[in-house]
């Protein structure tokens, strides 16, 4: 059984004035297996948050179906609610005048954690996210990273089997984000399923088992980060260092070579290939020309994202 | 049982929020000075009119209304989950969010009761209003009734104000102004047209204030009890309406997409 399953999921609403129908989600069909960390990548307004809202029962779809561990998110919300946890990014979603401990006790009550287990559950979660020493300080005094870890602890208070992370590391410094990703990986080892929306390609690449690219409410691709990269990796790339400009001209004459461009470092160049088959000829030419520093690589997820979604600048 | 537990947690949250607003000094010098001086001016006007009856009318009105004004803060407080970004989390939680919100906002009910009692003490002491022991003992109960029914109305309107949270303070001010104008605070209910008199029968303050006047006027016990029961019923009805409204609006929010994740 899939942890999350959507079939032709549709969510539309009327634009201001009610003239046009806008589809925030347009026929999304997606399966997320139990224990999987699934990334949801897309630009602003792509439909990521709409999908998370539907799966977390705070939004009703206008068409199609969605289930969480087999329970319908519209008709069986009471069964879905205890199974899920929602983790936001940013400052909101916490009561700034309560301590970390008080916030977890508050949500423990709302998640029906038995009274006798609450103290130990709260303590172990605070220990786990590294906030035990600060548990009696009001959250207003917490750093961004600490707030994010408290968000995670709150999401786990009901022992959720599925966690929805909405831009969890937004605004965090790199070290705090790295720490947070380690916590996310630990959750996978416990068999929890995570759906993570993010703009951060490095994050998706670092923690996700599979990634769905979404834009205009439609899924464009659902693959592992590596497979997605390979989708456009038919054009390999080769970086090399060389002192002779004649080699550059020779490379440009080869069929299958898209571009040869210089890199910021002095004497360093990059060859982008249309076809992977031509790589052997390029390497032979470089070796024959006395080039010894050669490196081949594929595109990063970042580049895949731009390739598939398209570079639309600041437009949403 | 869990409902009570959620309510208590909400109450704790409300208490901590209240502490962020007020401490004893700011509550006394800030809030009570404002409410007390407003009531004081009205009673002074009554005194200037020369009749003790008019002065006492305004004294009782304003002391009771001071409590209702305090309890009406529950109206904007009912929208604060939207501003905290916790509304969606409450909607998605396994337990109903209603006890949590009632718990969080009920701190303003206690605030209202304390305000009213303090205002009574201030005005009665200043203007020499005599209070029998029975009046002194029963007055807090009537004040509690008025504040509770106003709290119920405030919660109902607060639930609706969640649709447009930025309107919360305006709705609160208008509500307090309407209660003051029509429910027998400034002028007797009988002053208004018949249809207004009918409408105010289902509004907070009207019956509780009438019961308080009867108490001070040494009225019949049965009449005081009757007005008190009406106030209780009105308060209960508004409170139930607030529970239904909160639930229904959460369902409506799920459909129209107005529940934001953060």
Coordinates of N, CA, C and O in Angstrom, one line a residue, chain A residues 11 13 49 52-53 56-60 77-78 81-82 84 86-89 91-98 102 105-115 118 138 140 151 154 166, chain B residues 2 5-6 9-10 12-18 20 81-97 100-101 104 250-251 253-262:
Chain A
X11 N -7.6 20.7 -8.3 CA -8.1 21.8 -7.4 C -8.2 23.1 -8.2 O -7.1 23.6 -8.7
X13 N -10.0 27.0 -8.6 CA -10.8 28.1 -8.0 C -11.0 29.2 -9.0 O -10.4 29.3 -10.0
X49 N 2.2 23.7 -2.5 CA 1.5 23.9 -1.2 C 0.1 23.4 -1.3 O -0.5 22.8 -0.4
X52 N 0.1 19.7 -0.7 CA 0.3 19.4 0.7 C -1.0 19.8 1.5 O -1.3 19.0 2.4
X53 N -1.6 20.9 1.2 CA -2.8 21.2 1.9 C -3.9 20.2 1.8 O -4.6 19.8 2.7
X56 N -3.0 17.1 3.8 CA -3.0 17.3 5.2 C -4.5 17.7 5.7 O -4.6 18.2 6.8
X57 N -5.4 17.5 4.8 CA -6.9 17.6 5.1 C -7.4 19.0 5.3 O -8.5 19.2 5.8
X58 N -6.6 20.0 5.0 CA -7.0 21.4 5.2 C -7.6 22.0 3.9 O -8.1 23.2 3.9
X59 N -7.6 21.2 2.9 CA -8.2 21.7 1.6 C -8.9 20.5 0.9 O -8.3 19.4 0.9
X60 N -10.0 20.8 0.4 CA -10.8 19.8 -0.3 C -10.5 19.9 -1.8 O -10.7 21.0 -2.3
X77 N -11.2 12.1 7.2 CA -10.2 13.0 7.8 C -9.9 12.6 9.2 O -8.7 12.8 9.6
X78 N -10.9 12.1 9.9 CA -10.6 11.7 11.3 C -9.6 10.6 11.4 O -8.8 10.5 12.4
X81 N -6.0 12.4 10.2 CA -5.3 13.4 11.1 C -4.2 12.8 12.0 O -3.2 13.4 12.1
X82 N -4.5 11.7 12.7 CA -3.5 11.2 13.6 C -2.2 10.6 12.9 O -1.2 10.4 13.6
X84 N -0.7 12.0 10.3 CA 0.2 13.0 9.6 C 0.7 14.0 10.6 O 0.1 14.3 11.6
X86 N 2.5 18.1 10.2 CA 2.9 19.1 9.3 C 4.0 20.0 9.8 O 4.0 20.4 11.0
X87 N 5.0 20.2 9.1 CA 6.2 21.0 9.5 C 6.4 22.1 8.6 O 6.7 21.9 7.4
X88 N 6.3 23.4 9.1 CA 6.5 24.5 8.3 C 7.9 25.0 8.3 O 8.7 24.6 9.2
X89 N 8.3 25.9 7.4 CA 9.5 26.6 7.5 C 9.2 28.0 8.0 O 8.0 28.4 8.0
X91 N 9.1 31.4 10.8 CA 8.8 31.7 12.2 C 7.3 31.4 12.6 O 7.0 31.2 13.7
X92 N 6.4 31.3 11.6 CA 5.0 31.1 11.9 C 4.7 29.7 12.3 O 5.5 28.8 12.0
X93 N 3.6 29.5 13.0 CA 3.2 28.2 13.4 C 3.6 27.8 14.8 O 3.3 26.7 15.3
X94 N 4.3 28.8 15.4 CA 4.7 28.5 16.8 C 4.1 29.7 17.7 O 3.9 30.8 17.2
X95 N 3.8 29.4 18.9 CA 3.3 30.4 19.8 C 4.5 31.1 20.5 O 5.2 30.4 21.3
X96 N 4.8 32.3 20.1 CA 6.1 32.9 20.5 C 6.1 33.2 22.0 O 7.2 33.4 22.6
X97 N 5.0 33.2 22.7 CA 5.0 33.5 24.1 C 5.0 32.2 25.0 O 5.0 32.3 26.2
X98 N 5.1 31.1 24.4 CA 5.2 29.8 25.1 C 6.6 29.3 25.1 O 7.4 29.6 24.1
X102 N 6.2 23.9 26.6 CA 4.7 24.2 26.7 C 4.0 24.0 25.3 O 2.9 23.4 25.2
X105 N 3.5 20.3 24.8 CA 2.5 19.8 25.7 C 1.1 20.2 25.1 O 0.1 19.4 25.1
X106 N 1.0 21.4 24.6 CA -0.2 21.9 24.0 C -0.6 20.9 22.8 O -1.7 20.5 22.7
X107 N 0.4 20.7 21.9 CA 0.0 19.8 20.7 C -0.1 18.4 21.1 O -0.9 17.6 20.5
X108 N 0.5 18.0 22.2 CA 0.3 16.6 22.7 C -1.2 16.4 23.1 O -1.8 15.3 22.8
X109 N -1.8 17.4 23.7 CA -3.2 17.3 24.0 C -4.0 17.2 22.8 O -5.0 16.4 22.7
X110 N -3.7 18.1 21.8 CA -4.5 18.1 20.6 C -4.3 16.8 19.7 O -5.1 16.5 18.9
X111 N -3.2 16.1 19.9 CA -2.9 14.8 19.2 C -3.3 13.6 20.1 O -2.8 12.5 19.8
X112 N -4.0 13.9 21.2 CA -4.5 12.8 22.0 C -3.4 11.9 22.6 O -3.6 10.7 22.8
X113 N -2.2 12.5 22.8 CA -1.1 11.7 23.4 C -1.6 11.4 24.9 O -1.9 12.4 25.6
X114 N -1.6 10.2 25.3 CA -2.0 9.9 26.7 C -1.3 10.8 27.7 O -0.1 11.0 27.6
X115 N -2.0 11.3 28.7 CA -1.4 12.2 29.7 C -0.1 11.6 30.3 O 0.9 12.3 30.5
X118 N 2.8 11.9 28.0 CA 3.2 13.2 27.4 C 4.5 13.7 27.9 O 5.4 14.1 27.1
X138 N 11.1 30.8 26.4 CA 10.1 31.1 25.4 C 10.6 31.1 24.0 O 11.8 31.5 23.8
X140 N 10.2 32.8 21.5 CA 10.6 34.1 20.9 C 12.1 34.3 20.9 O 12.6 35.0 20.1
X151 N 9.7 23.0 15.4 CA 8.6 22.6 14.4 C 8.6 21.1 14.1 O 7.5 20.5 14.1
X154 N 7.3 19.3 17.0 CA 5.8 19.4 17.1 C 5.2 18.5 16.1 O 4.2 17.8 16.3
X166 N 6.9 21.7 4.5 CA 6.7 22.8 3.6 C 7.9 23.8 3.7 O 7.9 24.6 4.7
Chain B
X2 N -10.4 14.5 27.1 CA -9.4 15.2 26.3 C -9.8 16.6 26.0 O -9.0 17.5 25.9
X5 N -8.7 18.7 28.7 CA -7.3 18.8 28.7 C -6.9 19.9 27.6 O -6.0 20.7 27.9
X6 N -7.5 19.8 26.5 CA -7.2 20.7 25.4 C -7.6 22.1 25.8 O -6.9 23.1 25.6
X9 N -5.0 23.5 28.2 CA -3.8 23.9 27.4 C -4.0 25.2 26.7 O -3.2 26.1 26.7
X10 N -5.3 25.4 26.2 CA -5.6 26.6 25.5 C -5.6 27.8 26.5 O -5.2 28.9 26.3
X12 N -3.9 27.9 29.2 CA -2.5 28.3 29.6 C -1.9 29.2 28.5 O -1.2 30.2 28.8
X13 N -2.2 28.8 27.2 CA -1.7 29.7 26.1 C -2.3 31.1 26.2 O -1.5 32.1 26.1
X14 N -3.6 31.2 26.6 CA -4.2 32.5 26.7 C -3.6 33.2 27.9 O -3.4 34.5 27.7
X15 N -3.3 32.5 29.0 CA -2.8 33.2 30.1 C -1.4 33.8 29.8 O -1.1 34.9 30.2
X16 N -0.6 33.0 29.1 CA 0.8 33.5 28.7 C 0.7 34.7 27.8 O 1.4 35.6 27.8
X17 N -0.3 34.6 26.9 CA -0.6 35.7 25.9 C -1.0 37.0 26.7 O -0.6 38.1 26.4
X18 N -1.9 36.8 27.7 CA -2.4 37.9 28.5 C -1.2 38.5 29.2 O -1.1 39.8 29.3
X20 N 1.7 38.7 28.3 CA 2.5 39.5 27.3 C 1.9 40.9 27.2 O 2.6 41.8 27.0
X81 N -5.2 32.8 15.9 CA -4.6 31.7 15.4 C -4.2 31.9 13.9 O -3.2 31.4 13.5
X82 N -5.0 32.7 13.2 CA -4.7 33.1 11.8 C -3.3 33.8 11.8 O -2.5 33.6 10.9
X83 N -3.2 34.7 12.7 CA -2.0 35.6 12.7 C -0.7 34.8 13.2 O 0.4 35.1 12.9
X84 N -1.0 33.8 14.1 CA 0.1 33.0 14.6 C 0.5 31.9 13.5 O 1.6 31.3 13.7
X85 N -0.3 31.7 12.5 CA 0.0 30.7 11.5 C -0.3 29.3 12.0 O 0.2 28.3 11.5
X86 N -1.1 29.2 13.1 CA -1.4 27.9 13.7 C -2.8 27.4 13.3 O -3.2 26.3 13.7
X87 N -3.6 28.2 12.6 CA -4.9 27.8 12.3 C -5.0 26.5 11.5 O -5.8 25.6 11.8
X88 N -4.2 26.4 10.5 CA -4.2 25.1 9.7 C -3.8 23.9 10.5 O -4.3 22.8 10.4
X89 N -2.8 24.2 11.4 CA -2.4 23.1 12.3 C -3.5 22.6 13.2 O -3.7 21.4 13.4
X90 N -4.3 23.5 13.7 CA -5.5 23.2 14.5 C -6.5 22.5 13.7 O -7.1 21.5 14.2
X91 N -6.8 22.9 12.5 CA -7.8 22.3 11.7 C -7.3 20.9 11.3 O -8.2 19.9 11.3
X92 N -6.1 20.7 11.1 CA -5.6 19.3 10.8 C -5.4 18.4 12.0 O -5.1 17.2 11.8
X93 N -5.4 18.9 13.2 CA -5.2 18.1 14.4 C -6.3 17.1 14.6 O -7.5 17.4 14.2
X94 N -6.0 16.0 15.2 CA -7.1 15.0 15.5 C -8.2 15.5 16.4 O -9.3 15.1 16.3
X95 N -7.8 16.3 17.4 CA -8.9 16.8 18.3 C -9.5 18.1 17.7 O -8.8 18.8 17.0
X96 N -10.7 18.4 18.2 CA -11.4 19.6 17.7 C -10.6 20.8 18.2 O -10.1 20.8 19.3
X97 N -10.5 21.8 17.3 CA -9.8 23.0 17.7 C -10.7 23.9 18.6 O -10.2 24.8 19.3
X100 N -9.7 24.4 22.3 CA -8.4 25.1 22.4 C -8.6 26.6 22.2 O -8.0 27.4 22.9
X101 N -9.5 26.9 21.3 CA -9.8 28.4 21.0 C -10.6 28.9 22.2 O -10.3 30.1 22.7
X104 N -8.1 29.4 25.0 CA -7.2 30.5 24.8 C -7.9 31.9 25.0 O -7.3 32.8 25.6
X250 N -14.6 26.2 9.7 CA -13.4 25.4 9.3 C -13.7 24.5 8.1 O -12.9 24.3 7.2
X251 N -14.9 23.9 8.1 CA -15.3 23.1 7.0 C -15.4 23.9 5.7 O -15.0 23.5 4.6
X253 N -13.8 26.6 5.2 CA -12.4 27.0 4.8 C -11.7 25.9 4.0 O -10.9 26.1 3.1
X254 N -12.0 24.6 4.4 CA -11.5 23.5 3.6 C -11.9 23.5 2.2 O -11.2 23.1 1.3
X255 N -13.2 24.0 2.0 CA -13.7 23.9 0.6 C -13.3 25.2 -0.2 O -12.9 25.0 -1.3
X256 N -13.3 26.3 0.5 CA -13.0 27.5 -0.3 C -11.5 27.9 -0.4 O -11.1 28.8 -1.0
X257 N -10.7 27.1 0.4 CA -9.2 27.3 0.3 C -8.7 28.4 1.1 O -7.6 28.9 0.9
X258 N -9.5 28.9 2.1 CA -9.1 30.1 2.8 C -8.2 29.7 4.0 O -7.7 30.6 4.7
X259 N -7.9 28.4 4.2 CA -7.0 28.1 5.4 C -5.6 28.0 4.8 O -5.3 27.1 4.0
X260 N -4.8 28.9 5.3 CA -3.4 29.0 4.8 C -2.5 28.1 5.7 O -2.7 28.0 6.9
X261 N -1.5 27.5 5.0 CA -0.7 26.6 5.8 C 0.2 27.3 6.9 O 0.4 26.8 7.9
X262 N 0.6 28.5 6.6 CA 1.3 29.3 7.6 C 1.1 30.8 7.4 O 0.6 31.2 6.3

